[in-house]
Short mmCIF file of C-alpha atoms in Angstrom, two decimals:
data_model
loop_
_atom_site.label_atom_id
_atom_site.label_comp_id
_atom_site.label_asym_id
_atom_site.label_seq_id
_atom_site.Cartn_x
_atom_site.Cartn_y
_atom_site.Cartn_z
CA MET X 1 -50.39 54.77 -35.26
CA LEU X 2 -49.11 55.34 -38.81
CA ALA X 3 -52.68 55.60 -40.18
CA PHE X 4 -53.47 58.28 -37.62
CA LEU X 5 -50.41 60.34 -38.56
CA GLY X 6 -51.36 60.12 -42.26
CA ALA X 7 -54.86 61.49 -41.55
CA VAL X 8 -53.43 64.41 -39.59
CA ILE X 9 -51.10 65.26 -42.43
CA CYS X 10 -54.04 65.27 -44.91
CA ILE X 11 -56.08 67.61 -42.71
CA ILE X 12 -53.18 70.03 -42.31
CA ALA X 13 -52.63 70.09 -46.08
CA SER X 14 -56.32 71.04 -46.73
CA VAL X 15 -56.32 74.22 -44.53
CA PRO X 16 -55.99 77.55 -46.62
CA LEU X 17 -52.73 79.35 -46.12
CA ALA X 18 -53.93 83.04 -46.40
CA ALA X 19 -56.48 85.31 -48.07
CA SER X 20 -55.43 87.49 -50.99
CA PRO X 21 -57.18 90.15 -53.16
CA ALA X 22 -58.96 89.00 -56.30
CA ARG X 23 -56.78 88.99 -59.28
CA ALA X 24 -57.43 88.06 -62.89
CA LEU X 25 -55.97 84.71 -63.59
CA PRO X 26 -54.74 83.94 -66.99
CA GLY X 27 -55.84 80.91 -68.73
CA GLY X 28 -59.57 81.10 -68.36
CA ALA X 29 -60.25 77.70 -69.83
CA ASP X 30 -58.06 75.87 -67.29
CA ASN X 31 -59.50 77.81 -64.47
CA ALA X 32 -63.04 77.06 -65.60
CA SER X 33 -62.37 73.33 -65.63
CA ALA X 34 -60.65 73.51 -62.29
CA ALA X 35 -63.54 75.52 -60.93
CA SER X 36 -66.05 72.94 -62.04
CA ALA X 37 -64.06 70.17 -60.25
CA ALA X 38 -63.70 72.30 -57.14
CA ALA X 39 -67.41 73.04 -57.17
CA ALA X 40 -68.21 69.36 -57.24
CA ALA X 41 -65.85 68.75 -54.31
CA ALA X 42 -67.34 71.64 -52.40
CA ALA X 43 -70.85 70.35 -52.93
CA ALA X 44 -69.83 66.97 -51.55
CA ALA X 45 -68.16 68.60 -48.55
CA ALA X 46 -71.22 70.79 -47.91
CA ALA X 47 -73.53 67.85 -48.01
CA ALA X 48 -71.31 65.94 -45.55
CA SER X 49 -70.68 68.65 -42.99
CA PRO X 50 -71.99 72.29 -42.93
CA GLY X 51 -69.18 74.61 -42.09
CA PRO X 52 -68.48 78.30 -41.98
CA GLN X 53 -69.06 80.37 -44.99
CA ARG X 54 -65.43 81.24 -45.31
CA SER X 55 -64.39 77.61 -45.50
CA LEU X 56 -67.01 76.81 -48.09
CA SER X 57 -65.96 79.71 -50.30
CA ALA X 58 -62.42 78.38 -50.19
CA LEU X 59 -63.58 75.24 -51.92
CA HIS X 60 -65.08 77.14 -54.90
CA GLY X 61 -63.26 77.93 -58.08
CA ALA X 62 -62.20 81.39 -59.32
CA GLY X 63 -65.33 81.84 -61.40
CA GLY X 64 -67.74 81.08 -58.61
CA SER X 65 -69.77 83.69 -56.80
CA ALA X 66 -68.19 85.15 -53.78
CA GLY X 67 -71.25 86.70 -52.21
CA PRO X 68 -74.24 85.32 -50.52
CA PRO X 69 -77.19 84.08 -52.59
CA ALA X 70 -79.83 86.63 -53.72
CA LEU X 71 -82.82 87.04 -51.50
CA PRO X 72 -86.27 86.54 -53.05
CA GLY X 73 -87.78 89.80 -54.25
CA ALA X 74 -84.47 91.52 -54.44
CA PRO X 75 -83.52 93.42 -57.55
CA ALA X 76 -81.25 91.75 -60.04
CA ALA X 77 -77.69 92.75 -60.66
CA SER X 78 -77.54 96.15 -62.23
CA ALA X 79 -75.14 98.88 -62.82
CA HIS X 80 -74.34 98.96 -59.21
CA PRO X 81 -72.43 95.78 -58.76
CA LEU X 82 -71.24 94.58 -55.39
CA PRO X 83 -67.59 94.88 -54.56
CA PRO X 84 -65.58 91.83 -55.54
CA ALA X 85 -65.30 89.12 -52.92
CA PRO X 86 -61.80 88.08 -51.71
CA LEU X 87 -60.23 85.15 -53.42
CA PHE X 88 -58.67 82.09 -51.64
CA SER X 89 -55.88 79.83 -52.71
CA ARG X 90 -56.99 76.45 -54.01
CA PHE X 91 -55.64 73.28 -52.32
CA LEU X 92 -56.31 69.71 -53.31
CA CYS X 93 -55.86 66.95 -50.62
CA THR X 94 -53.92 64.28 -52.49
CA PRO X 95 -53.09 61.16 -50.39
CA LEU X 96 -49.36 60.42 -50.28
CA ALA X 97 -48.13 56.82 -50.28
CA ALA X 98 -45.41 57.59 -47.75
CA ALA X 99 -47.66 59.56 -45.39
CA CYS X 100 -50.71 57.35 -45.65
CA PRO X 101 -49.66 53.69 -45.23
CA SER X 102 -51.41 50.94 -47.04
CA GLY X 103 -53.27 47.99 -45.49
CA ALA X 104 -50.18 45.70 -45.59
CA GLU X 105 -48.09 48.26 -43.74
CA GLN X 106 -50.82 48.61 -41.14
CA GLY X 107 -50.68 44.80 -40.67
CA ASP X 108 -46.92 44.91 -40.13
CA ALA X 109 -47.38 47.64 -37.56
CA ALA X 110 -49.94 45.51 -35.71
CA ALA X 111 -47.51 42.53 -35.72
CA GLY X 112 -44.74 44.71 -34.28
CA GLU X 113 -47.07 45.91 -31.55
CA ARG X 114 -47.90 42.27 -30.70
CA GLU X 115 -44.19 41.42 -30.45
CA GLU X 116 -43.62 44.38 -28.15
CA LEU X 117 -46.55 43.26 -26.04
CA LEU X 118 -45.19 39.69 -25.79
CA LEU X 119 -41.75 41.03 -24.82
CA LEU X 120 -43.31 43.16 -22.10
CA GLN X 121 -45.31 40.19 -20.83
CA SER X 122 -42.16 37.98 -20.74
CA THR X 123 -40.22 40.64 -18.82
CA ALA X 124 -43.08 41.01 -16.37
CA GLU X 125 -43.16 37.20 -15.86
CA GLN X 126 -39.40 37.12 -15.19
CA LEU X 127 -39.73 39.92 -12.68
CA ARG X 128 -42.57 38.08 -10.97
CA GLN X 129 -40.49 34.84 -10.76
CA THR X 130 -37.51 36.78 -9.34
CA ALA X 131 -39.78 38.31 -6.73
CA LEU X 132 -41.10 34.85 -5.81
CA GLN X 133 -37.54 33.45 -5.50
CA GLN X 134 -36.50 36.33 -3.27
CA GLU X 135 -39.55 35.78 -1.13
CA ALA X 136 -38.78 32.02 -0.82
CA ARG X 137 -35.15 32.77 0.08
CA ILE X 138 -36.23 35.25 2.74
CA ARG X 139 -38.61 32.65 4.18
CA ALA X 140 -35.78 30.07 4.24
CA ASP X 141 -33.55 32.58 6.04
CA GLN X 142 -36.37 33.19 8.48
CA ASP X 143 -36.65 29.43 9.20
CA THR X 144 -32.86 29.17 9.65
CA ILE X 145 -32.89 32.07 12.09
CA ARG X 146 -35.71 30.47 14.05
CA GLU X 147 -33.80 27.14 14.20
CA LEU X 148 -30.59 28.85 15.32
CA THR X 149 -32.52 30.83 17.91
CA GLY X 150 -34.01 27.59 19.30
CA LYS X 151 -30.58 25.90 19.45
CA LEU X 152 -29.13 28.94 21.15
CA GLY X 153 -31.88 28.86 23.74
CA ARG X 154 -31.28 25.17 24.43
CA CYS X 155 -27.53 25.70 24.73
CA GLU X 156 -27.92 28.73 27.00
CA SER X 157 -30.25 26.78 29.29
CA GLY X 158 -27.26 24.69 30.53
CA LEU X 159 -24.80 27.61 30.95
CA PRO X 160 -24.29 30.11 33.80
CA ARG X 161 -26.40 33.25 33.82
CA GLY X 162 -23.42 35.41 32.99
CA LEU X 163 -22.79 33.40 29.86
CA GLN X 164 -26.47 33.49 28.93
CA ASP X 165 -26.53 37.28 29.04
CA ALA X 166 -23.35 37.61 26.98
CA GLY X 167 -23.75 39.15 23.56
CA PRO X 168 -26.42 41.47 22.20
CA ARG X 169 -29.80 40.16 21.10
CA ARG X 170 -31.53 41.45 18.05
CA ASP X 171 -35.02 40.73 16.87
CA ALA X 172 -34.63 39.07 13.49
CA MET X 173 -38.43 38.98 13.00
CA ALA X 174 -38.94 42.75 13.07
CA ASP X 175 -41.83 44.16 11.19
CA GLY X 176 -41.18 45.66 7.86
CA PRO X 177 -41.32 44.87 4.16
CA TRP X 178 -39.30 41.88 3.02
CA ASP X 179 -37.62 43.89 0.27
CA SER X 180 -36.25 46.47 2.70
CA PRO X 181 -32.41 46.67 2.55
CA ALA X 182 -32.29 47.63 6.22
CA LEU X 183 -34.14 44.42 7.17
CA VAL X 184 -31.77 42.30 5.08
CA LEU X 185 -28.73 43.85 6.77
CA GLU X 186 -30.36 43.33 10.15
CA LEU X 187 -30.97 39.66 9.36
CA GLU X 188 -27.34 39.19 8.27
CA ASP X 189 -26.07 40.80 11.48
CA ALA X 190 -28.37 38.59 13.55
CA VAL X 191 -27.13 35.42 11.82
CA ARG X 192 -23.47 36.46 12.37
CA ALA X 193 -24.10 37.16 16.04
CA LEU X 194 -25.82 33.80 16.50
CA ARG X 195 -22.94 31.95 14.80
CA ASP X 196 -20.34 33.70 16.96
CA ARG X 197 -22.24 32.83 20.11
CA LEU X 198 -22.60 29.19 19.04
CA ASP X 199 -18.82 28.97 18.36
CA ARG X 200 -18.03 30.36 21.81
CA ILE X 201 -20.45 27.95 23.45
CA GLU X 202 -18.97 24.93 21.58
CA GLN X 203 -15.45 25.96 22.70
CA GLU X 204 -16.37 26.55 26.37
CA LEU X 205 -18.80 23.66 26.89
CA PRO X 206 -16.35 20.63 26.42
CA ALA X 207 -13.82 22.14 28.84
CA ARG X 208 -16.52 22.69 31.43
CA VAL X 209 -17.94 19.19 31.01
CA ASN X 210 -14.50 17.56 31.20
CA PHE X 211 -13.61 19.56 34.28
CA SER X 212 -16.79 18.55 36.07
CA ALA X 213 -16.85 14.88 34.95
CA ALA X 214 -13.21 13.72 35.18
CA PRO X 215 -12.17 12.62 38.69
CA ALA X 216 -8.79 13.74 39.93
CA PRO X 217 -7.26 10.43 41.13
CA ALA X 218 -8.17 8.47 37.97
CA PRO X 219 -4.79 8.86 36.12
CA ALA X 220 -2.88 7.50 39.09
CA MET X 221 -4.43 4.02 38.83
CA PRO X 222 -3.05 3.08 35.35
CA THR X 223 0.39 4.36 36.35
CA ALA X 224 0.47 2.22 39.48
CA LEU X 225 -0.83 -0.80 37.56
CA HIS X 226 1.82 -0.42 34.85
CA SER X 227 4.59 -0.08 37.39
CA LYS X 228 3.37 -3.22 39.17
CA MET X 229 3.27 -5.13 35.88
CA ASP X 230 6.80 -3.98 35.01
CA GLU X 231 8.03 -5.12 38.41
CA LEU X 232 6.42 -8.55 38.00
CA GLU X 233 7.86 -8.93 34.50
CA GLY X 234 11.34 -8.10 35.80
CA GLN X 235 11.03 -10.68 38.56
CA LEU X 236 9.79 -13.31 36.13
CA LEU X 237 12.62 -12.61 33.68
CA ALA X 238 15.20 -12.85 36.45
CA LYS X 239 13.74 -16.21 37.54
CA VAL X 240 13.82 -17.55 33.98
CA LEU X 241 17.45 -16.50 33.57
CA ALA X 242 18.40 -18.16 36.85
CA LEU X 243 16.70 -21.40 35.82
CA GLU X 244 18.41 -21.33 32.44
CA LYS X 245 21.80 -20.88 34.09
CA GLU X 246 21.11 -23.80 36.44
CA ARG X 247 20.06 -26.00 33.54
CA VAL X 248 23.21 -25.19 31.56
CA ALA X 249 25.38 -25.83 34.61
CA LEU X 250 23.71 -29.18 35.25
CA SER X 251 24.05 -30.18 31.60
CA HIS X 252 27.71 -29.23 31.56
CA SER X 253 28.36 -31.09 34.82
CA SER X 254 26.58 -34.23 33.62
CA HIS X 255 28.45 -34.10 30.31
CA GLN X 256 31.79 -33.81 32.09
CA GLN X 257 30.90 -36.68 34.39
CA GLN X 258 29.88 -38.81 31.44
CA GLN X 259 33.16 -38.09 29.66
CA GLU X 260 35.13 -38.96 32.77
CA VAL X 261 33.27 -42.26 33.18
CA GLU X 262 33.80 -43.15 29.53
CA LYS X 263 37.44 -42.27 29.81
CA GLU X 264 37.87 -44.59 32.80
CA LEU X 265 36.03 -47.39 31.01
CA ASP X 266 38.16 -46.99 27.90
CA ALA X 267 41.32 -47.08 29.98
CA LEU X 268 40.16 -50.21 31.75
CA GLN X 269 39.27 -51.86 28.47
CA ASP X 270 42.67 -51.02 27.00
CA ARG X 271 44.37 -52.42 30.09
CA VAL X 272 42.39 -55.64 29.88
CA ALA X 273 43.24 -56.04 26.18
CA GLU X 274 46.92 -55.53 26.85
CA LEU X 275 46.90 -58.10 29.65
CA GLU X 276 45.04 -60.69 27.59
CA HIS X 277 46.74 -60.46 24.19
CA GLY X 278 49.80 -58.29 24.53
CA THR X 279 50.68 -55.40 22.26
CA SER X 280 52.33 -57.43 19.50
CA ALA X 281 49.49 -59.90 19.29
CA TYR X 282 46.77 -57.23 18.55
CA ASN X 283 44.59 -57.84 15.46
CA PRO X 284 41.59 -55.50 14.98
CA PRO X 285 38.24 -57.21 14.30
CA ASP X 286 36.80 -57.34 10.81
CA ALA X 287 40.00 -56.32 9.08
CA PHE X 288 38.61 -55.45 5.65
CA LYS X 289 38.66 -52.44 3.41
CA ILE X 290 36.53 -50.85 0.64
CA SER X 291 38.51 -50.33 -2.56
CA ILE X 292 37.39 -47.87 -5.30
CA PRO X 293 39.89 -48.12 -8.20
CA ILE X 294 38.71 -45.34 -10.54
CA ARG X 295 36.87 -42.03 -10.32
CA ASN X 296 33.22 -42.39 -11.35
CA ASN X 297 29.72 -41.72 -10.09
CA TYR X 298 28.58 -45.30 -9.51
CA MET X 299 31.16 -46.99 -7.25
CA TYR X 300 30.48 -46.59 -3.54
CA ALA X 301 29.66 -48.38 -0.28
CA ARG X 302 26.59 -47.86 1.89
CA VAL X 303 26.23 -48.31 5.64
CA ARG X 304 23.04 -50.15 6.49
CA LYS X 305 22.67 -48.92 10.04
CA ALA X 306 20.64 -45.75 10.70
CA LEU X 307 22.12 -43.06 12.88
CA PRO X 308 20.34 -41.56 15.91
CA GLU X 309 20.17 -37.84 16.70
CA LEU X 310 23.64 -36.71 17.71
CA TYR X 311 24.76 -33.70 19.75
CA ALA X 312 28.43 -34.70 19.40
CA PHE X 313 30.40 -37.24 17.41
CA THR X 314 33.86 -38.57 16.63
CA VAL X 315 34.53 -40.31 13.33
CA CYS X 316 37.81 -42.16 12.67
CA MET X 317 39.02 -44.07 9.60
CA TRP X 318 42.05 -45.22 7.66
CA LEU X 319 42.46 -43.62 4.24
CA ARG X 320 44.78 -44.10 1.31
CA SER X 321 44.20 -41.85 -1.66
CA ARG X 322 45.06 -42.75 -5.27
CA SER X 323 43.90 -39.55 -6.91
CA GLY X 324 47.37 -38.51 -8.04
CA GLY X 325 47.31 -35.17 -6.23
CA SER X 326 44.12 -33.86 -7.92
CA GLY X 327 42.01 -33.87 -4.77
CA GLN X 328 40.85 -36.66 -2.53
CA GLY X 329 37.15 -36.37 -3.41
CA THR X 330 34.60 -37.40 -0.78
CA PRO X 331 35.60 -40.13 1.69
CA PHE X 332 32.08 -40.12 3.22
CA SER X 333 28.82 -38.12 3.20
CA TYR X 334 25.74 -38.29 5.44
CA SER X 335 22.42 -36.98 4.10
CA VAL X 336 19.02 -36.60 5.76
CA PRO X 337 15.59 -35.64 4.37
CA GLY X 338 15.66 -31.93 3.57
CA GLN X 339 19.45 -31.57 3.95
CA ALA X 340 21.86 -33.35 1.60
CA ASN X 341 24.97 -31.99 3.36
CA GLU X 342 24.30 -32.90 6.99
CA ILE X 343 27.88 -34.26 7.43
CA VAL X 344 30.40 -34.30 4.56
CA LEU X 345 34.19 -34.78 4.45
CA LEU X 346 35.38 -33.41 1.11
CA GLU X 347 38.51 -32.34 -0.76
CA ALA X 348 37.82 -30.96 -4.25
CA GLY X 349 40.67 -30.13 -6.64
CA HIS X 350 43.42 -28.07 -5.08
CA ASP X 351 41.23 -26.79 -2.25
CA PRO X 352 42.01 -27.89 1.32
CA MET X 353 39.99 -30.64 2.96
CA GLU X 354 36.68 -29.36 4.33
CA LEU X 355 34.16 -30.55 6.91
CA LEU X 356 30.53 -29.60 6.18
CA ILE X 357 27.84 -29.79 8.87
CA ASN X 358 24.38 -28.56 7.90
CA ASP X 359 25.98 -26.74 4.94
CA LYS X 360 28.36 -24.84 7.28
CA VAL X 361 32.03 -25.25 6.30
CA ALA X 362 35.30 -25.53 8.26
CA GLN X 363 38.66 -26.07 6.53
CA LEU X 364 40.76 -28.86 8.04
CA PRO X 365 44.59 -28.81 8.05
CA LEU X 366 44.86 -32.38 6.72
CA SER X 367 46.88 -33.73 3.78
CA LEU X 368 46.54 -37.13 2.04
CA LYS X 369 48.31 -36.38 -1.22
CA ASP X 370 51.31 -38.66 -0.72
CA GLY X 371 49.39 -41.87 -1.55
CA SER X 372 50.15 -43.47 1.86
CA TRP X 373 47.87 -44.77 4.60
CA HIS X 374 46.84 -42.14 7.12
CA HIS X 375 44.66 -42.35 10.18
CA ILE X 376 42.09 -39.53 10.28
CA CYS X 377 39.90 -38.59 13.26
CA ILE X 378 37.44 -35.68 13.43
CA ALA X 379 35.58 -34.70 16.62
CA TRP X 380 32.67 -32.19 16.86
CA THR X 381 30.18 -31.03 19.47
CA THR X 382 27.10 -28.92 18.99
CA ARG X 383 27.95 -26.70 21.96
CA ASP X 384 29.62 -23.62 20.42
CA GLY X 385 30.34 -25.71 17.30
CA LEU X 386 33.74 -26.89 18.58
CA TRP X 387 35.75 -29.18 16.27
CA SER X 388 39.14 -30.93 16.28
CA ALA X 389 41.07 -32.65 13.46
CA TYR X 390 43.66 -35.43 14.02
CA GLN X 391 46.02 -37.03 11.50
CA ASP X 392 48.05 -40.11 12.49
CA GLY X 393 47.18 -39.56 16.16
CA GLU X 394 48.33 -35.92 16.29
CA LEU X 395 46.06 -32.87 16.68
CA GLN X 396 46.42 -30.79 13.51
CA GLY X 397 43.86 -28.08 14.16
CA SER X 398 40.66 -27.03 15.97
CA GLY X 399 38.01 -24.34 15.81
CA GLU X 400 34.52 -23.26 16.83
CA ASN X 401 31.20 -21.88 15.51
CA LEU X 402 30.74 -24.75 13.07
CA ALA X 403 26.94 -25.24 13.02
CA ALA X 404 26.75 -24.29 16.68
CA TRP X 405 23.74 -25.68 18.60
CA HIS X 406 22.64 -27.72 15.60
CA PRO X 407 21.94 -31.40 16.41
CA ILE X 408 22.75 -34.01 13.77
CA LYS X 409 19.42 -35.24 12.44
CA PRO X 410 18.61 -38.99 12.56
CA HIS X 411 17.38 -41.53 9.97
CA GLY X 412 19.71 -40.48 7.18
CA ILE X 413 21.90 -42.34 4.67
CA LEU X 414 25.66 -42.75 5.08
CA ILE X 415 27.66 -43.26 1.83
CA LEU X 416 31.38 -44.05 1.54
CA GLY X 417 33.23 -42.76 -1.54
CA GLN X 418 30.56 -40.41 -3.03
CA GLU X 419 29.01 -36.99 -2.29
CA GLN X 420 25.19 -36.94 -2.21
CA ASP X 421 23.30 -34.10 -3.87
CA THR X 422 20.00 -35.68 -2.85
CA LEU X 423 19.12 -38.25 -0.23
CA GLY X 424 21.10 -41.36 -1.28
CA GLY X 425 21.80 -40.32 -4.88
CA ARG X 426 22.80 -37.85 -7.62
CA PHE X 427 26.51 -38.53 -7.33
CA ASP X 428 29.09 -36.34 -9.13
CA ALA X 429 32.18 -38.11 -10.59
CA THR X 430 34.34 -35.02 -10.02
CA GLN X 431 33.69 -35.34 -6.25
CA ALA X 432 34.20 -39.13 -6.03
CA PHE X 433 36.91 -40.71 -3.83
CA VAL X 434 39.57 -42.92 -5.44
CA GLY X 435 41.49 -45.22 -3.10
CA ASP X 436 40.89 -47.37 0.01
CA ILE X 437 38.77 -46.89 3.13
CA ALA X 438 39.02 -49.03 6.27
CA GLN X 439 38.07 -49.05 9.96
CA PHE X 440 35.29 -46.45 9.67
CA ASN X 441 33.94 -46.04 13.25
CA LEU X 442 31.55 -43.47 14.72
CA TRP X 443 31.00 -42.45 18.35
CA ASP X 444 28.36 -40.16 19.87
CA HIS X 445 30.93 -38.20 21.89
CA ALA X 446 34.36 -36.65 21.48
CA LEU X 447 37.30 -39.01 22.03
CA THR X 448 40.23 -37.90 24.07
CA PRO X 449 43.62 -37.24 22.44
CA ALA X 450 44.99 -40.35 24.21
CA GLN X 451 42.26 -42.53 22.75
CA VAL X 452 42.86 -41.12 19.27
CA LEU X 453 46.59 -41.78 19.59
CA GLY X 454 46.00 -45.35 20.78
CA ILE X 455 43.79 -46.10 17.77
CA ALA X 456 46.30 -44.57 15.34
CA ASN X 457 49.18 -46.59 16.87
CA CYS X 458 47.13 -49.82 16.87
CA THR X 459 47.57 -50.03 20.66
CA GLY X 460 44.07 -49.09 21.79
CA PRO X 461 41.43 -50.87 19.76
CA LEU X 462 38.01 -49.15 19.96
CA LEU X 463 34.81 -49.79 18.02
CA GLY X 464 32.28 -47.06 17.45
CA ASN X 465 29.37 -47.21 19.90
CA VAL X 466 27.03 -45.74 17.26
CA LEU X 467 28.51 -47.31 14.13
CA PRO X 468 31.18 -50.04 14.39
CA TRP X 469 33.18 -51.28 11.41
CA GLU X 470 31.52 -54.62 10.69
CA ASP X 471 31.25 -56.54 7.47
CA LYS X 472 27.52 -57.13 7.82
CA LEU X 473 26.82 -53.37 8.12
CA VAL X 474 28.72 -52.28 4.96
CA GLU X 475 27.51 -53.07 1.41
CA ALA X 476 29.52 -52.30 -1.79
CA PHE X 477 27.90 -51.13 -5.07
CA GLY X 478 28.90 -50.40 -8.68
CA GLY X 479 32.19 -52.31 -8.73
CA ALA X 480 33.54 -51.20 -5.38
CA LYS X 481 35.13 -54.25 -3.69
CA LYS X 482 35.80 -55.54 -0.20
CA ALA X 483 39.24 -56.87 0.52
CA THR X 484 40.93 -58.32 3.61
CA PHE X 485 43.35 -55.99 5.20
CA ASP X 486 45.23 -55.73 8.47
CA VAL X 487 45.45 -52.06 9.32
CA CYS X 488 48.58 -52.16 11.41
CA LYS X 489 50.43 -54.55 9.04
CA GLY X 490 49.35 -52.56 6.01
CA ARG X 491 50.58 -49.37 7.54
CA ALA X 492 53.92 -51.00 8.42
CA LYS X 493 54.38 -52.17 4.82
CA ALA X 494 53.48 -48.78 3.47
#
């Protein structure tokens, strides 16, 4: 392109501007040399391309002939010269570096044209890919519309005619170019209409199916069944409660009968003893005592007989404390596997005497701080946790809810004079008993106040039916000693 423009500029520069009359030019020598050069250029131009006479004369110098050449046989120039020919301006076509680019510049222009061509090709390829993507998207929309149309037809086949005719139908496959905006809008409207119709069908179809499939009397059956089950459960519960009441009544009646029988037997036994020996001649069997002289953690006595499971008990003993008013310690403790404090009689420091059953505590209104002999009896029953405490034959206090409904566990260890932290061991010297213990008896029922008073007055001798006070059943350890002792005589002396 640049080479072509340079050639045009050269041609325009070589055209004569205007004709002018012949004038004498000064400087004949310069004009002669210029004329010779112009003549040579004109000869070369004439040989290359014949042109009009006027153009050829423009290429001659000032000294050249302006007229046509002389014809043969014509007279030579004479005194009648021809009029002077018009003179033309002289132009030399000199190539300009700026107007006529060189070979290197032409190469750069060709490289620029190649870049423009590559850019145009890339743009055309992108446009072609965009057109292909649009065509694929339109085909995908067409497939979606066909699928939705098929689903709509299948759904409408199971609906009433009025519902099938609802809503306008539009032909989404109308003829026309794929790039038409009107067709795109029509496809969008068709898709919206199909979606709306499908939503309405999905909302109306479950209600219609449920209405036609669910039978009317079905909900009544579970209600009737539940009411029947509730009625049966109520009857069963009432029967269980009635049986439980009967069982409790029978147990209470049998317990009362047993107590009455035992009371009669005890009274008969006391009467027989009085008739045989007389009151003044009474001497209790096995009149011995356990003596613990000092407070420590190694002096004690152990009962060799195992206890059965007990639902009630009465324990009676004679006690004389030598602690000097600093607390009686532990006269006895009964421990079983898994429970070290199954039954404990304890007085620690300045606290009142306490009865522990299964780690439940009741404070007893008893006092042994005067250093004298005292007869102590404690009765307990698992029913409602009722307890009673006697001192010297008199009731000092009673209560309830002490380990209620808890049976005393069997196969434990009974220790006199120490408190057990584990089964049969881990004694604490601060909780040890210092003094004398005698006539320790245990029954599996609650004694009557009359029986307790007879034992305390030495008028009604009774041995424990679970654990009697016998020498062969009591073993002393750690320096604790057995000594002979008459309870009634000892109490009289004290």
